[in-house]
Tab-separated table of C-alpha atoms and ligand atoms in Angstrom:
chain	number	residue	atom	x	y	z
A	1	UNK	CA	1.964	65.775	98.667
A	2	UNK	CA	-1.029	68.016	99.732
A	3	UNK	CA	-3.686	66.115	101.614
A	4	UNK	CA	-5.552	63.929	98.983
A	5	UNK	CA	-9.335	63.887	98.849
A	6	UNK	CA	-10.818	60.688	97.538
A	7	UNK	CA	-14.137	59.234	97.137
A	8	UNK	CA	-16.089	56.040	97.002
A	9	UNK	CA	-19.071	56.537	94.836
A	10	UNK	CA	-21.649	53.454	94.893
A	11	UNK	CA	-25.027	53.729	93.398
A	12	UNK	CA	-27.297	52.415	96.108
A	13	UNK	CA	-28.992	49.854	93.823
A	14	UNK	CA	-27.879	46.725	95.780
A	15	UNK	CA	-25.535	45.448	98.314
A	16	UNK	CA	-21.912	46.020	97.815
A	17	UNK	CA	-19.722	43.031	97.153
A	18	UNK	CA	-16.120	42.245	97.655
A	19	UNK	CA	-15.132	43.877	94.267
A	20	UNK	CA	-16.948	47.086	95.452
A	21	UNK	CA	-15.027	46.689	98.703
A	22	UNK	CA	-11.877	46.647	96.846
A	23	UNK	CA	-12.586	50.102	95.322
A	24	UNK	CA	-13.692	51.456	98.721
A	25	UNK	CA	-10.606	50.088	100.521
A	26	UNK	CA	-8.130	51.323	97.907
A	27	UNK	CA	-9.590	54.740	98.273
A	28	UNK	CA	-9.949	54.647	101.991
A	29	UNK	CA	-6.279	53.317	102.559
A	30	UNK	CA	-4.906	55.743	100.014
A	31	UNK	CA	-6.566	58.457	102.085
A	32	UNK	CA	-5.421	56.982	105.410
A	33	UNK	CA	-1.685	56.450	104.147
A	34	UNK	CA	-1.510	60.175	102.897
A	35	UNK	CA	-3.602	61.780	105.748
A	36	UNK	CA	-6.165	62.693	103.387
A	37	UNK	CA	-10.101	62.682	103.340
A	38	UNK	CA	-12.438	59.896	102.228
A	39	UNK	CA	-15.878	60.868	101.045
A	40	UNK	CA	-18.723	58.384	100.642
A	41	UNK	CA	-20.862	59.646	97.911
A	42	UNK	CA	-24.028	57.866	96.903
A	43	UNK	CA	-24.755	58.227	93.186
A	44	UNK	CA	-28.259	57.971	93.418
A	45	UNK	CA	-29.518	60.156	90.429
A	46	UNK	CA	-31.438	57.181	89.248
A	47	UNK	CA	-34.406	57.563	91.593
A	48	UNK	CA	-36.067	54.527	90.183
A	49	UNK	CA	-33.356	52.018	91.145
A	50	UNK	CA	-31.631	53.771	94.144
A	51	UNK	CA	-33.022	52.712	97.418
A	52	UNK	CA	-32.416	54.319	100.956
A	53	UNK	CA	-32.253	50.841	102.427
A	54	UNK	CA	-29.320	50.115	100.064
A	55	UNK	CA	-27.569	53.313	101.024
A	56	UNK	CA	-27.971	52.460	104.638
A	57	UNK	CA	-26.707	48.971	104.204
A	58	UNK	CA	-23.758	50.100	102.308
A	59	UNK	CA	-22.719	52.276	105.222
A	60	UNK	CA	-23.187	49.513	107.531
A	61	UNK	CA	-21.042	47.129	105.442
A	62	UNK	CA	-18.338	49.893	105.148
A	63	UNK	CA	-18.277	50.316	108.952
A	64	UNK	CA	-18.049	46.649	109.353
A	65	UNK	CA	-15.029	46.679	107.143
A	66	UNK	CA	-13.560	49.383	109.202
A	67	UNK	CA	-14.237	52.257	106.709
A	68	UNK	CA	-15.386	55.419	108.493
A	69	UNK	CA	-16.161	58.212	105.832
A	70	UNK	CA	-15.132	61.739	106.792
A	71	UNK	CA	-18.235	62.814	104.793
A	72	UNK	CA	-21.374	61.219	103.443
A	73	UNK	CA	-23.531	62.878	100.698
A	74	UNK	CA	-26.162	61.852	98.226
A	75	UNK	CA	-26.238	63.136	94.642
A	76	UNK	CA	-30.102	63.296	94.822
A	77	UNK	CA	-29.790	66.320	97.129
A	78	UNK	CA	-27.348	68.163	94.573
A	79	UNK	CA	-29.467	68.521	91.401
A	80	UNK	CA	-29.120	72.242	91.218
A	81	UNK	CA	-25.370	71.840	90.501
A	82	UNK	CA	-26.081	69.519	87.726
A	83	UNK	CA	-28.607	71.673	86.157
A	84	UNK	CA	-26.211	74.535	86.270
A	85	UNK	CA	-23.393	72.473	84.673
A	86	UNK	CA	-25.698	71.337	81.967
A	87	UNK	CA	-26.775	74.871	81.205
A	88	UNK	CA	-23.004	75.789	80.942
A	89	UNK	CA	-22.356	73.087	78.539
A	90	UNK	CA	-25.592	73.867	76.514
A	91	UNK	CA	-24.592	77.506	76.327
A	92	UNK	CA	-20.962	76.471	75.102
A	93	UNK	CA	-22.635	74.297	72.367
A	94	UNK	CA	-21.341	71.157	73.899
A	95	UNK	CA	-24.641	69.659	74.907
A	96	UNK	CA	-27.117	68.944	72.011
A	97	UNK	CA	-30.485	67.354	71.917
A	98	UNK	CA	-31.024	63.937	70.027
A	99	UNK	CA	-34.284	62.402	69.206
A	100	UNK	CA	-33.661	58.889	68.112
A	101	UNK	CA	-35.343	56.107	69.811
A	102	UNK	CA	-33.531	53.127	71.132
A	103	UNK	CA	-34.667	51.131	68.089
A	104	UNK	CA	-33.488	53.672	65.648
A	105	UNK	CA	-30.083	53.865	67.218
A	106	UNK	CA	-29.800	50.145	67.156
A	107	UNK	CA	-30.635	50.047	63.393
A	108	UNK	CA	-27.871	52.733	62.847
A	109	UNK	CA	-25.384	50.584	64.747
A	110	UNK	CA	-26.297	47.528	62.782
A	111	UNK	CA	-25.955	49.394	59.376
A	112	UNK	CA	-22.486	50.786	60.454
A	113	UNK	CA	-21.488	47.076	61.620
A	114	UNK	CA	-22.648	45.784	58.284
A	115	UNK	CA	-20.460	48.231	56.522
A	116	UNK	CA	-17.392	47.432	58.638
A	117	UNK	CA	-17.593	50.824	60.471
A	118	UNK	CA	-17.260	51.426	64.270
A	119	UNK	CA	-20.680	51.708	65.974
A	120	UNK	CA	-20.048	55.470	66.708
A	121	UNK	CA	-22.949	57.825	66.924
A	122	UNK	CA	-23.254	59.891	63.698
A	123	UNK	CA	-24.219	63.131	65.276
A	124	UNK	CA	-27.421	63.354	63.468
A	125	UNK	CA	-28.862	65.206	66.389
A	126	UNK	CA	-26.240	67.985	65.950
A	127	UNK	CA	-27.019	68.506	62.273
A	128	UNK	CA	-30.810	69.222	63.022
A	129	UNK	CA	-32.121	72.609	62.231
A	130	UNK	CA	-34.305	74.443	64.576
A	131	UNK	CA	-37.339	73.633	62.547
A	132	UNK	CA	-36.454	70.010	62.178
A	133	UNK	CA	-36.324	69.914	65.925
A	134	UNK	CA	-39.575	71.657	66.369
A	135	UNK	CA	-41.173	69.128	64.021
A	136	UNK	CA	-39.878	66.231	66.003
A	137	UNK	CA	-40.952	67.717	69.187
A	138	UNK	CA	-44.408	68.135	67.615
A	139	UNK	CA	-44.591	64.611	66.992
A	140	UNK	CA	-44.208	64.087	70.639
A	141	UNK	CA	-40.749	63.208	70.648
A	142	UNK	CA	-38.566	64.305	73.630
A	143	UNK	CA	-34.877	64.732	73.286
A	144	UNK	CA	-32.068	63.107	75.229
A	145	UNK	CA	-28.851	65.191	75.431
A	146	UNK	CA	-25.304	64.248	74.228
A	147	UNK	CA	-22.026	65.792	75.166
A	148	UNK	CA	-20.189	66.946	71.944
A	149	UNK	CA	-16.655	65.550	72.509
A	150	UNK	CA	-13.486	66.935	71.130
A	151	UNK	CA	-12.121	64.547	68.881
A	152	UNK	CA	-8.708	64.755	70.475
A	153	UNK	CA	-6.551	62.009	72.093
A	154	UNK	CA	-6.873	62.370	75.789
A	155	UNK	CA	-3.848	61.422	77.776
A	156	UNK	CA	-3.375	60.747	81.523
A	157	UNK	CA	-0.757	59.222	83.716
A	158	UNK	CA	-2.819	56.515	85.557
A	159	UNK	CA	-1.841	55.756	89.143
A	160	UNK	CA	-2.239	52.058	88.357
A	161	UNK	CA	-1.707	51.596	84.470
A	162	UNK	CA	0.770	54.351	83.845
A	163	UNK	CA	0.750	56.414	80.650
A	164	UNK	CA	-2.828	55.962	79.337
A	165	UNK	CA	-4.564	57.500	76.428
A	166	UNK	CA	-7.883	57.228	74.500
A	167	UNK	CA	-8.732	58.720	71.194
A	168	UNK	CA	-12.031	60.343	71.657
A	169	UNK	CA	-12.819	60.213	67.742
A	170	UNK	CA	-13.451	56.465	68.516
A	171	UNK	CA	-16.228	57.200	70.970
A	172	UNK	CA	-19.784	58.161	70.665
A	173	UNK	CA	-20.887	61.401	72.024
A	174	UNK	CA	-22.106	60.190	75.533
A	175	UNK	CA	-25.589	60.817	76.567
A	176	UNK	CA	-25.621	62.892	79.796
A	177	UNK	CA	-29.364	63.438	80.160
A	178	UNK	CA	-32.150	60.950	79.442
A	179	UNK	CA	-35.426	61.666	77.595
A	180	UNK	CA	-37.249	62.167	81.031
A	181	UNK	CA	-34.428	64.672	82.002
A	182	UNK	CA	-32.817	62.494	84.542
A	183	UNK	CA	-28.952	62.509	84.700
A	184	UNK	CA	-26.772	59.464	83.839
A	185	UNK	CA	-23.833	59.078	85.867
A	186	UNK	CA	-21.177	60.979	83.938
A	187	UNK	CA	-21.990	64.650	84.471
A	188	UNK	CA	-23.123	64.575	88.052
A	189	UNK	CA	-19.919	62.579	88.842
A	190	UNK	CA	-17.605	65.253	87.372
A	191	UNK	CA	-19.690	68.198	88.879
A	192	UNK	CA	-19.250	66.601	92.421
A	193	UNK	CA	-15.591	65.477	91.997
A	194	UNK	CA	-15.039	69.218	91.096
A	195	UNK	CA	-17.225	70.771	93.763
A	196	UNK	CA	-15.648	68.434	96.474
A	197	UNK	CA	-12.112	69.141	95.178
A	198	UNK	CA	-11.417	65.412	94.748
A	199	UNK	CA	-7.796	65.062	93.956
A	200	UNK	CA	-7.620	61.291	93.103
A	201	UNK	CA	-10.187	59.190	91.433
A	202	UNK	CA	-9.375	55.600	92.231
A	203	UNK	CA	-11.965	53.132	90.594
A	204	UNK	CA	-12.469	50.002	88.654
A	205	UNK	CA	-10.861	49.698	85.217
A	206	UNK	CA	-14.415	49.481	83.687
A	207	UNK	CA	-14.358	53.280	83.954
A	208	UNK	CA	-11.306	53.907	81.745
A	209	UNK	CA	-13.300	55.035	78.806
A	210	UNK	CA	-15.353	57.271	80.978
A	211	UNK	CA	-12.255	58.935	82.125
A	212	UNK	CA	-11.361	60.329	78.715
A	213	UNK	CA	-14.925	61.841	78.571
A	214	UNK	CA	-14.842	63.115	82.005
A	215	UNK	CA	-11.413	64.665	81.542
A	216	UNK	CA	-12.996	66.828	78.686
A	217	UNK	CA	-15.877	67.709	81.117
A	218	UNK	CA	-13.511	68.611	83.786
A	219	UNK	CA	-11.472	70.819	81.664
A	220	UNK	CA	-14.641	72.628	80.337
A	221	UNK	CA	-16.314	73.047	83.844
A	222	UNK	CA	-13.297	74.054	85.788
A	223	UNK	CA	-10.482	74.635	83.461
A	224	UNK	CA	-7.617	72.437	82.699
A	225	UNK	CA	-5.356	73.323	85.541
A	226	UNK	CA	-7.346	71.430	88.253
A	227	UNK	CA	-7.734	68.118	86.852
A	228	UNK	CA	-7.696	65.144	89.266
A	229	UNK	CA	-5.421	62.140	89.042
A	230	UNK	CA	-7.000	58.856	88.078
A	231	UNK	CA	-6.197	55.374	89.090
A	232	UNK	CA	-8.001	52.281	87.516
A	233	UNK	CA	-7.548	49.010	89.384
A	234	UNK	CA	-8.224	45.445	87.881
A	235	UNK	CA	-11.487	44.140	88.790
A	236	UNK	CA	-12.253	41.129	91.006
A	237	UNK	CA	-13.928	38.301	89.227
A	238	UNK	CA	-15.281	35.027	90.709
A	239	UNK	CA	-13.060	31.931	90.791
A	240	UNK	CA	-14.581	30.834	87.417
A	241	UNK	CA	-13.915	34.178	86.020
A	242	UNK	CA	-17.389	35.813	86.031
A	243	UNK	CA	-17.866	39.445	86.931
A	244	UNK	CA	-19.339	40.035	90.279
A	245	UNK	CA	-22.619	41.686	90.297
A	246	UNK	CA	-24.339	44.022	92.972
A	247	UNK	CA	-27.689	43.001	91.726
A	248	UNK	CA	-27.314	39.190	91.949
A	249	UNK	CA	-25.737	39.653	95.497
A	250	UNK	CA	-22.900	37.368	94.672
A	251	UNK	CA	-20.198	37.665	97.434
A	252	UNK	CA	-21.928	40.524	99.058
A	253	UNK	CA	-20.230	41.999	102.072
A	254	UNK	CA	-23.425	41.335	104.211
A	255	UNK	CA	-23.396	37.758	102.951
A	256	UNK	CA	-19.811	37.236	103.930
A	257	UNK	CA	-20.423	38.735	107.385
A	258	UNK	CA	-23.429	36.454	108.009
A	259	UNK	CA	-21.266	33.499	107.052
A	260	UNK	CA	-19.061	34.273	109.776
A	261	UNK	CA	-16.063	35.596	107.850
A	262	UNK	CA	-13.813	38.074	109.510
A	263	UNK	CA	-13.846	41.591	108.251
A	264	UNK	CA	-10.164	41.877	108.294
A	265	UNK	CA	-9.982	38.833	106.097
A	266	UNK	CA	-12.361	40.227	103.603
A	267	UNK	CA	-10.357	43.548	103.571
A	268	UNK	CA	-7.149	41.651	103.192
A	269	UNK	CA	-8.495	39.431	100.259
A	270	UNK	CA	-10.228	42.582	98.584
A	271	UNK	CA	-6.897	44.331	98.504
A	272	UNK	CA	-4.425	41.666	98.132
A	273	UNK	CA	-6.058	39.548	95.469
A	274	UNK	CA	-4.670	40.448	92.228
A	275	UNK	CA	-1.619	42.418	93.636
A	276	UNK	CA	1.997	41.471	94.002
A	277	UNK	CA	1.501	40.559	97.610
A	278	UNK	CA	0.693	36.915	98.533
A	279	UNK	CA	-2.781	36.544	100.567
A	280	UNK	CA	-2.039	36.627	104.206
A	281	UNK	CA	-3.746	37.606	107.393
A	282	UNK	CA	-3.627	41.022	108.879
A	283	UNK	CA	-4.274	42.445	112.287
A	284	UNK	CA	-5.499	45.962	111.298
A	285	UNK	CA	-6.177	48.002	108.246
A	286	UNK	CA	-3.120	49.964	108.932
A	287	UNK	CA	-1.091	46.825	107.827
A	288	UNK	CA	-2.739	47.198	104.405
A	289	UNK	CA	-2.343	50.896	104.281
A	290	UNK	CA	1.385	51.047	104.941
A	291	UNK	CA	2.583	49.046	101.769
A	292	UNK	CA	-0.244	50.189	99.554
A	293	UNK	CA	1.195	51.120	96.187
A	294	UNK	CA	-1.328	51.378	93.416
A	295	UNK	CA	1.370	51.014	90.810
A	296	UNK	CA	1.973	47.597	91.849
A	297	UNK	CA	-1.607	46.136	91.224
A	298	UNK	CA	-1.755	43.675	88.671
A	299	UNK	CA	-3.244	44.622	85.180
A	300	UNK	CA	-4.874	41.289	84.578
A	301	UNK	CA	-8.201	40.116	86.071
A	302	UNK	CA	-8.005	39.169	89.703
A	303	UNK	CA	-9.925	35.885	90.474
A	304	UNK	CA	-11.320	35.573	93.970
A	305	UNK	CA	-11.533	32.274	95.648
A	306	UNK	CA	-14.264	32.033	98.380
A	307	UNK	CA	-12.569	28.901	99.805
A	308	UNK	CA	-9.410	30.740	100.202
A	309	UNK	CA	-11.329	33.465	102.048
A	310	UNK	CA	-12.651	31.013	104.627
A	311	UNK	CA	-9.277	29.748	105.327
A	312	UNK	CA	-7.815	33.316	105.636
A	313	UNK	CA	-10.656	34.163	107.957
A	314	UNK	CA	-9.667	31.292	110.324
A	315	UNK	CA	-6.052	32.350	110.099
A	316	UNK	CA	-7.053	35.968	110.886
A	317	UNK	CA	-8.832	34.921	113.932
A	318	UNK	CA	-5.939	32.869	115.188
A	319	UNK	CA	-3.669	35.896	115.293
A	320	UNK	CA	-6.150	38.351	116.769
A	321	UNK	CA	-5.200	39.909	120.204
A	322	UNK	CA	-7.533	40.005	123.087
A	323	UNK	CA	-7.877	43.685	122.902
A	324	UNK	CA	-8.918	43.349	119.175
A	325	UNK	CA	-11.882	41.240	120.388
A	326	UNK	CA	-12.680	42.350	123.862
A	327	UNK	CA	-15.856	43.924	122.809
A	328	UNK	CA	-16.978	41.123	120.512
A	329	UNK	CA	-16.386	38.646	123.382
A	330	UNK	CA	-18.372	40.954	125.849
A	331	UNK	CA	-21.354	41.029	123.492
A	332	UNK	CA	-21.507	37.228	124.002
A	333	UNK	CA	-21.106	37.724	127.767
A	334	UNK	CA	-17.686	36.624	127.722
A	335	UNK	CA	-16.152	38.873	130.329
A	336	UNK	CA	-14.416	38.845	133.714
A	337	UNK	CA	-10.837	37.633	134.574
A	338	UNK	CA	-11.185	34.519	132.597
A	339	UNK	CA	-11.955	36.342	129.257
A	340	UNK	CA	-8.360	37.087	128.171
A	341	UNK	CA	-6.800	33.625	128.996
A	342	UNK	CA	-9.906	31.878	127.480
A	343	UNK	CA	-9.478	33.878	124.183
A	344	UNK	CA	-5.742	33.032	124.060
A	345	UNK	CA	-6.497	29.321	124.721
A	346	UNK	CA	-9.207	28.897	122.180
A	347	UNK	CA	-8.344	31.332	119.260
A	348	UNK	CA	-6.178	28.906	117.549
A	349	UNK	CA	-9.021	26.472	117.382
A	350	UNK	CA	-11.608	28.781	115.818
A	351	UNK	CA	-13.039	28.362	112.333
A	352	UNK	CA	-15.448	31.290	112.982
A	353	UNK	CA	-15.691	33.680	115.886
A	354	UNK	CA	-18.984	32.343	116.972
A	355	UNK	CA	-17.280	29.007	117.855
A	356	UNK	CA	-16.272	31.000	121.261
A	357	UNK	CA	-19.785	30.490	122.439
A	358	UNK	CA	-19.490	26.719	122.496
A	359	UNK	CA	-16.060	26.889	124.016
A	360	UNK	CA	-17.112	29.375	126.692
A	361	UNK	CA	-19.832	26.989	127.582
A	362	UNK	CA	-17.173	24.265	128.080
A	363	UNK	CA	-15.387	26.561	130.545
A	364	UNK	CA	-18.096	28.357	132.136
A	365	UNK	CA	-21.383	26.549	131.403
A	366	UNK	CA	-23.015	23.410	132.013
A	367	UNK	CA	-22.163	20.549	129.728
A	368	UNK	CA	-23.088	16.668	129.823
A	369	UNK	CA	-19.694	14.932	129.449
A	370	UNK	CA	-18.867	11.964	127.218
A	371	UNK	CA	-17.760	9.517	129.835
A	372	UNK	CA	-16.554	6.558	127.921
A	373	UNK	CA	-14.237	4.750	130.343
A	374	UNK	CA	-15.718	5.257	133.664
A	375	UNK	CA	-13.332	3.249	135.846
A	376	UNK	CA	-10.288	5.117	134.405
A	377	UNK	CA	-12.114	8.476	134.635
A	378	UNK	CA	-12.975	7.904	138.254
A	379	UNK	CA	-9.422	7.146	139.148
A	380	UNK	CA	-8.270	10.214	137.240
A	381	UNK	CA	-10.793	12.284	139.170
A	382	UNK	CA	-9.562	11.013	142.499
A	383	UNK	CA	-5.997	12.371	141.552
A	384	UNK	CA	-6.963	15.857	140.367
A	385	UNK	CA	-4.538	18.123	142.146
A	386	UNK	CA	-5.553	20.776	144.605
A	387	UNK	CA	-6.210	24.207	143.176
A	388	UNK	CA	-4.972	26.999	142.377
A	389	UNK	CA	-4.169	25.563	138.995
A	390	UNK	CA	-1.722	27.137	136.387
A	391	UNK	CA	-0.603	25.923	133.075
A	392	UNK	CA	1.365	23.018	134.771
A	393	UNK	CA	-1.837	21.636	136.389
A	394	UNK	CA	-2.617	19.487	133.306
A	395	UNK	CA	0.839	18.166	132.882
A	396	UNK	CA	1.363	17.258	136.701
A	397	UNK	CA	-1.914	15.587	136.875
A	398	UNK	CA	-1.748	13.424	133.577
A	399	UNK	CA	1.740	12.321	134.591
A	400	UNK	CA	0.447	11.068	137.800
A	401	UNK	CA	-2.564	9.343	136.174
A	402	UNK	CA	-0.172	7.838	133.767
A	403	UNK	CA	1.974	6.376	136.509
A	404	UNK	CA	-1.166	5.034	138.263
A	405	UNK	CA	-2.805	3.415	135.160
A	406	UNK	CA	-0.064	2.648	132.958
A	407	UNK	CA	-1.945	4.359	130.157
A	408	UNK	CA	-0.196	6.709	127.611
A	409	UNK	CA	-0.734	8.519	124.491
A	410	UNK	CA	-4.247	8.570	123.085
A	411	UNK	CA	-5.563	5.886	125.534
A	412	UNK	CA	-4.544	8.394	128.335
A	413	UNK	CA	-5.522	11.830	126.902
A	414	UNK	CA	-8.430	11.007	124.583
A	415	UNK	CA	-10.920	9.887	127.522
A	416	UNK	CA	-9.995	12.850	129.456
A	417	UNK	CA	-10.580	15.364	126.700
A	418	UNK	CA	-13.986	13.735	125.939
A	419	UNK	CA	-14.975	13.896	129.488
A	420	UNK	CA	-13.826	17.378	130.213
A	421	UNK	CA	-14.902	19.080	127.083
A	422	UNK	CA	-17.413	16.724	125.220
A	423	UNK	CA	-15.298	16.865	122.116
A	424	UNK	CA	-12.707	14.887	120.277
A	425	UNK	CA	-10.536	17.594	119.563
A	426	UNK	CA	-9.963	21.290	120.770
A	427	UNK	CA	-7.652	23.728	122.283
A	428	UNK	CA	-4.611	22.617	124.421
A	429	UNK	CA	-5.877	21.148	127.623
A	430	UNK	CA	-3.081	22.760	129.500
A	431	UNK	CA	-4.754	26.082	128.874
A	432	UNK	CA	-8.354	25.023	129.112
A	433	UNK	CA	-8.142	22.938	132.453
A	434	UNK	CA	-7.428	25.751	134.705
A	435	UNK	CA	-10.351	27.668	133.140
A	436	UNK	CA	-12.677	24.635	133.743
A	437	UNK	CA	-11.549	24.423	137.347
A	438	UNK	CA	-11.620	21.427	139.806
A	439	UNK	CA	-15.354	21.287	140.781
A	440	UNK	CA	-16.491	21.100	137.128
A	441	UNK	CA	-13.567	18.752	136.082
A	442	UNK	CA	-14.308	16.406	138.933
A	443	UNK	CA	-18.019	16.300	138.221
A	444	UNK	CA	-17.435	15.691	134.409
A	445	UNK	CA	-15.036	13.014	135.092
A	446	UNK	CA	-17.488	11.232	137.157
A	447	UNK	CA	-20.099	11.454	134.332
A	448	UNK	CA	-22.167	14.261	135.876
A	449	UNK	CA	-23.313	17.336	133.983
A	450	UNK	CA	-21.477	20.304	135.216
B	1	LIG	N1	-21.336	55.234	90.736
B	1	LIG	C1	-20.282	54.784	89.786
B	1	LIG	C2	-20.165	53.290	89.884
B	1	LIG	O1	-20.532	52.755	90.882
B	1	LIG	C3	-19.003	55.448	90.340
B	1	LIG	C4	-17.860	55.389	89.446
B	1	LIG	C5	-16.852	56.362	89.783
B	1	LIG	O2	-16.150	55.974	90.966
B	1	LIG	O3	-16.677	57.431	89.162
B	1	LIG	O4	-19.631	52.712	89.115
């Protein structure tokens, strides 16, 4: 296969959510797997609703997910291309002015429905004579512009859904330009996909109908021999089945990040939910790219359960290598020769990455111990072995304390854990004790802060 070129094309009108991340990742992973190019294109022709701060936040969110675009561009910088395409369509008689107000269109639709007809635009605009148009404009009406569809059946072999078709006779001629001469999404998207030589358009199945329209536009603007392939994936919905919304901020990537969810867990959930693969932790995006097969995505709605994500995030952390987190640990001043054994000791106990800060304090910082059983603890402190300590120090020591005091099980271990770590539960003390070291251990067992 020649190197594919794909794009993720969000409108910067809000923060992206996990459903948008699904689209972004499916594109990015497809490009990665096939050594292609991934373009981030901001569909910001709606200048009222698009905001630069959202565009920037989307870039940050994608970077956090591990998605590095090969190119970033903004439609708001490319209007000349869209004007030229609109002129071409107008000249070909395929873009025509319409003067109905939204209320008039609504009344038409209601009349059609009352008569049992599909609510398809009646092409009244196309039937207007030059003088009728002049009269409407003299009344102060401004036209919006519709694309005159060929009433053909448009067919494509969808990368996800297989053989697909739409009868364009059942569609209204789509509006490409509004009254105020701004562009709706449809035309700029095709113009850019053509100009950027996009080879595969992978997006949500809410765009299936658009594909029929856009295939007609592609054929008109570039000729039928250079049509891209299309894949429409199922959409992620909330656990209760509601659609996710960029505007309400539900399950936004930024929100998940702030809640301490691992980015690899978000990526795994975004891609695996609603696929044939059971949700499981991954150690890198490559693990998702390798087995990616769009034709294996389920056709039914994929419900996304945030509780599962929290659990997946913890499991993801438990498997991360030291190399994978070295920089993140360093950002919390967790460095030096203890950093790696520390990570390996505590990772299995983390619910969220930030928990490392508390555990590092147990190892390196000062902590007031919980000394419940002072006589027993003092005896245990007496028998701490000489350093250097390795992973056997804990076993050797507690066996001795056991002989000495006759205690075993919880009665032996629980007071030691509480005194040494200040907590009821936590990582294996065999791994933690050598990191805490003798001086701190002795002080804490004696009830002193250390
Ligand atoms: N801006 C469009 C959207 O966010 C892009 C759709 C497409 O991928 O063509 O829905």
